[in-house]
């Protein structure tokens, strides 16, 4: 899993709205892989708990809480289009670009913005055997371990685009 969090807490509120575009440069040691992009609001470690006295003692503590703002999976074999799936060439970098559902969220002053990119979101999405095949017909022996890589930096590195309000 690739994890990016702005190092310093925000010094002002940041409102994001509209679609989020994920433009990823990736590779896999397999011939298919999923990529899940998550945008997360990270509360300050000293954020006060707001539970009422009648709530149970084991209620959620908000200090350091990581609130999922938006998450979206994408099956890599459809990166060239949904009409004809295409296998990855193992180890060769390729691009995946997809639009995530719209969002309207304000990251408050003192919070941080985290981006996670991972290859599985089971059980929310079905497992990918990491092989280019008809996944619903996969047998237990078809599932293999694979190494995914997300490239960032440079002119063609991975990036997440979102609209920021004033």
mmCIF file of C-alpha atoms in Angstrom:
data_model
loop_
_atom_site.group_PDB
_atom_site.id
_atom_site.type_symbol
_atom_site.label_atom_id
_atom_site.label_comp_id
_atom_site.label_asym_id
_atom_site.label_seq_id
_atom_site.Cartn_x
_atom_site.Cartn_y
_atom_site.Cartn_z
ATOM 1 C CA UNK A 1 0.000 0.000 0.000
ATOM 2 C CA UNK A 2 1.266 3.450 -0.908
ATOM 3 C CA UNK A 3 0.519 6.023 1.737
ATOM 4 C CA UNK A 4 0.932 9.777 1.423
ATOM 5 C CA UNK A 5 -0.009 12.284 4.114
ATOM 6 C CA UNK A 6 0.832 15.961 4.103
ATOM 7 C CA UNK A 7 3.507 16.208 6.762
ATOM 8 C CA UNK A 8 2.325 19.387 8.435
ATOM 9 C CA UNK A 9 -1.237 19.949 9.590
ATOM 10 C CA UNK A 10 -3.269 22.297 7.403
ATOM 11 C CA UNK A 11 -2.927 25.961 8.407
ATOM 12 C CA UNK A 12 -6.396 26.778 7.015
ATOM 13 C CA UNK A 13 -9.595 24.987 5.975
ATOM 14 C CA UNK A 14 -9.414 23.316 2.535
ATOM 15 C CA UNK A 15 -12.679 22.518 0.764
ATOM 16 C CA UNK A 16 -12.636 20.024 -2.102
ATOM 17 C CA UNK A 17 -15.600 19.472 -4.401
ATOM 18 C CA UNK A 18 -16.539 17.747 -7.643
ATOM 19 C CA UNK A 19 -14.860 14.739 -9.214
ATOM 20 C CA UNK A 20 -11.500 13.344 -8.202
ATOM 21 C CA UNK A 21 -9.238 12.083 -10.966
ATOM 22 C CA UNK A 22 -6.714 9.352 -10.273
ATOM 23 C CA UNK A 23 -3.907 9.214 -12.843
ATOM 24 C CA UNK A 24 -1.618 6.401 -11.756
ATOM 25 C CA UNK A 25 1.623 5.099 -13.189
ATOM 26 C CA UNK A 26 1.834 1.509 -11.972
ATOM 27 C CA UNK A 27 3.322 -1.897 -12.626
ATOM 28 C CA UNK A 28 2.616 -5.385 -11.348
ATOM 29 C CA UNK A 29 4.506 -8.657 -11.376
ATOM 30 C CA UNK A 30 1.248 -10.306 -12.478
ATOM 31 C CA UNK A 31 -0.884 -9.791 -15.571
ATOM 32 C CA UNK A 32 -3.839 -8.130 -13.802
ATOM 33 C CA UNK A 33 -4.267 -6.148 -10.613
ATOM 34 C CA UNK A 34 -6.748 -3.857 -8.896
ATOM 35 C CA UNK A 35 -5.869 -0.383 -7.658
ATOM 36 C CA UNK A 36 -7.909 1.285 -4.918
ATOM 37 C CA UNK A 37 -7.532 5.015 -4.297
ATOM 38 C CA UNK A 38 -8.694 6.438 -0.962
ATOM 39 C CA UNK A 39 -8.806 10.059 0.192
ATOM 40 C CA UNK A 40 -8.778 10.331 3.995
ATOM 41 C CA UNK A 41 -9.259 13.196 6.465
ATOM 42 C CA UNK A 42 -6.817 12.680 9.368
ATOM 43 C CA UNK A 43 -7.917 14.378 12.585
ATOM 44 C CA UNK A 44 -5.267 15.895 14.878
ATOM 45 C CA UNK A 45 -4.005 13.553 17.602
ATOM 46 C CA UNK A 46 -5.246 15.988 20.244
ATOM 47 C CA UNK A 47 -8.739 16.356 18.753
ATOM 48 C CA UNK A 48 -11.258 16.411 21.621
ATOM 49 C CA UNK A 49 -13.701 13.562 22.067
ATOM 50 C CA UNK A 50 -17.273 14.762 21.701
ATOM 51 C CA UNK A 51 -19.256 11.815 23.000
ATOM 52 C CA UNK A 52 -22.050 12.499 25.444
ATOM 53 C CA UNK A 53 -21.847 11.150 29.021
ATOM 54 C CA UNK A 54 -24.474 8.477 28.276
ATOM 55 C CA UNK A 55 -22.393 6.972 25.433
ATOM 56 C CA UNK A 56 -20.416 3.809 26.154
ATOM 57 C CA UNK A 57 -16.839 4.138 27.343
ATOM 58 C CA UNK A 58 -15.637 2.278 24.220
ATOM 59 C CA UNK A 59 -16.998 4.911 21.788
ATOM 60 C CA UNK A 60 -14.763 6.108 18.956
ATOM 61 C CA UNK A 61 -11.921 8.376 19.994
ATOM 62 C CA UNK A 62 -11.522 11.200 17.481
ATOM 63 C CA UNK A 63 -7.862 12.047 18.179
ATOM 64 C CA UNK A 64 -5.926 10.691 15.166
ATOM 65 C CA UNK A 65 -9.163 9.407 13.591
ATOM 66 C CA UNK A 66 -8.921 8.658 9.861
ATOM 67 C CA UNK A 67 -12.217 9.510 8.131
ATOM 68 C CA UNK A 68 -12.705 8.007 4.677
ATOM 69 C CA UNK A 69 -13.804 10.849 2.409
ATOM 70 C CA UNK A 70 -13.821 8.929 -0.868
ATOM 71 C CA UNK A 71 -12.581 5.531 -2.000
ATOM 72 C CA UNK A 72 -12.813 3.883 -5.398
ATOM 73 C CA UNK A 73 -11.427 0.624 -6.833
ATOM 74 C CA UNK A 74 -10.354 0.141 -10.451
ATOM 75 C CA UNK A 75 -9.608 -3.179 -12.136
ATOM 76 C CA UNK A 76 -6.360 -2.723 -14.078
ATOM 77 C CA UNK A 77 -7.246 -4.879 -17.073
ATOM 78 C CA UNK A 78 -9.846 -2.242 -18.059
ATOM 79 C CA UNK A 79 -7.327 0.630 -18.175
ATOM 80 C CA UNK A 80 -7.525 0.826 -21.998
ATOM 81 C CA UNK A 81 -11.337 0.597 -22.048
ATOM 82 C CA UNK A 82 -14.167 -1.595 -20.853
ATOM 83 C CA UNK A 83 -14.875 -3.136 -24.282
ATOM 84 C CA UNK A 84 -11.706 -5.227 -24.450
ATOM 85 C CA UNK A 85 -9.656 -6.040 -21.330
ATOM 86 C CA UNK A 86 -5.861 -5.934 -21.745
ATOM 87 C CA UNK A 87 -3.295 -7.804 -19.618
ATOM 88 C CA UNK A 88 -0.394 -6.031 -17.964
ATOM 89 C CA UNK A 89 3.093 -6.876 -19.131
ATOM 90 C CA UNK A 90 4.732 -8.003 -15.857
ATOM 91 C CA UNK A 91 7.111 -5.394 -14.470
ATOM 92 C CA UNK A 92 6.407 -2.848 -17.219
ATOM 93 C CA UNK A 93 5.071 0.554 -16.040
ATOM 94 C CA UNK A 94 1.674 1.538 -17.461
ATOM 95 C CA UNK A 95 -0.925 4.219 -16.799
ATOM 96 C CA UNK A 96 -4.375 3.911 -15.263
ATOM 97 C CA UNK A 97 -6.625 6.961 -15.261
ATOM 98 C CA UNK A 98 -10.133 7.015 -13.832
ATOM 99 C CA UNK A 99 -12.603 9.418 -12.376
ATOM 100 C CA UNK A 100 -13.861 8.886 -8.858
ATOM 101 C CA UNK A 101 -17.346 9.946 -7.744
ATOM 102 C CA UNK A 102 -17.865 13.598 -6.839
ATOM 103 C CA UNK A 103 -17.037 14.788 -3.356
ATOM 104 C CA UNK A 104 -17.846 17.820 -1.217
ATOM 105 C CA UNK A 105 -15.729 17.897 1.924
ATOM 106 C CA UNK A 106 -13.853 20.422 4.036
ATOM 107 C CA UNK A 107 -10.570 19.370 5.605
ATOM 108 C CA UNK A 108 -10.395 21.573 8.703
ATOM 109 C CA UNK A 109 -7.435 23.586 9.910
ATOM 110 C CA UNK A 110 -5.155 21.300 11.925
ATOM 111 C CA UNK A 111 -6.215 18.171 9.984
ATOM 112 C CA UNK A 112 -4.077 16.408 7.395
ATOM 113 C CA UNK A 113 -4.978 14.952 3.982
ATOM 114 C CA UNK A 114 -3.992 11.328 3.390
ATOM 115 C CA UNK A 115 -4.004 9.417 0.093
ATOM 116 C CA UNK A 116 -3.814 5.613 0.173
ATOM 117 C CA UNK A 117 -3.348 3.461 -2.908
ATOM 118 C CA UNK A 118 -3.703 -0.267 -2.394
ATOM 119 C CA UNK A 119 -4.376 -3.365 -4.458
ATOM 120 C CA UNK A 120 -7.228 -4.997 -2.566
ATOM 121 C CA UNK A 121 -10.325 -3.879 -0.736
ATOM 122 C CA UNK A 122 -11.679 -7.307 0.163
ATOM 123 C CA UNK A 123 -14.401 -7.959 1.213
ATOM 124 C CA UNK A 124 -15.807 -4.720 -0.266
ATOM 125 C CA UNK A 125 -14.627 -5.824 -3.717
ATOM 126 C CA UNK A 126 -13.979 -9.325 -4.982
ATOM 127 C CA UNK A 127 -10.449 -10.689 -4.944
ATOM 128 C CA UNK A 128 -8.294 -10.426 -8.040
ATOM 129 C CA UNK A 129 -6.161 -13.530 -8.751
ATOM 130 C CA UNK A 130 -3.429 -11.226 -10.192
ATOM 131 C CA UNK A 131 -3.788 -13.147 -13.456
ATOM 132 C CA UNK A 132 -5.474 -11.960 -16.630
ATOM 133 C CA UNK A 133 -8.511 -14.228 -16.671
ATOM 134 C CA UNK A 134 -12.283 -14.391 -16.223
ATOM 135 C CA UNK A 135 -12.304 -13.740 -12.464
ATOM 136 C CA UNK A 136 -15.751 -15.231 -11.683
ATOM 137 C CA UNK A 137 -14.418 -18.572 -12.986
ATOM 138 C CA UNK A 138 -11.167 -18.461 -10.987
ATOM 139 C CA UNK A 139 -10.295 -21.530 -8.915
ATOM 140 C CA UNK A 140 -8.347 -21.366 -5.631
ATOM 141 C CA UNK A 141 -5.132 -22.375 -7.441
ATOM 142 C CA UNK A 142 -5.457 -19.412 -9.804
ATOM 143 C CA UNK A 143 -4.812 -16.885 -7.035
ATOM 144 C CA UNK A 144 -1.120 -15.961 -6.861
ATOM 145 C CA UNK A 145 0.962 -13.416 -4.996
ATOM 146 C CA UNK A 146 1.991 -10.338 -6.987
ATOM 147 C CA UNK A 147 4.039 -7.215 -6.325
ATOM 148 C CA UNK A 148 2.438 -3.913 -7.309
ATOM 149 C CA UNK A 149 4.363 -0.690 -7.679
ATOM 150 C CA UNK A 150 3.034 2.870 -7.816
ATOM 151 C CA UNK A 151 5.416 5.400 -9.379
ATOM 152 C CA UNK A 152 5.355 9.046 -8.364
ATOM 153 C CA UNK A 153 7.399 12.111 -9.169
ATOM 154 C CA UNK A 154 8.456 13.437 -12.541
ATOM 155 C CA UNK A 155 6.311 14.557 -15.449
ATOM 156 C CA UNK A 156 4.489 11.230 -15.871
ATOM 157 C CA UNK A 157 4.338 10.041 -12.247
ATOM 158 C CA UNK A 158 1.116 9.245 -10.427
ATOM 159 C CA UNK A 159 -1.116 12.092 -9.343
ATOM 160 C CA UNK A 160 -4.510 12.738 -7.796
ATOM 161 C CA UNK A 161 -6.427 15.779 -9.045
ATOM 162 C CA UNK A 162 -9.254 17.433 -7.150
ATOM 163 C CA UNK A 163 -10.937 20.807 -7.214
ATOM 164 C CA UNK A 164 -10.262 23.141 -4.300
ATOM 165 C CA UNK A 165 -12.779 25.838 -3.381
ATOM 166 C CA UNK A 166 -12.048 29.305 -2.097
#
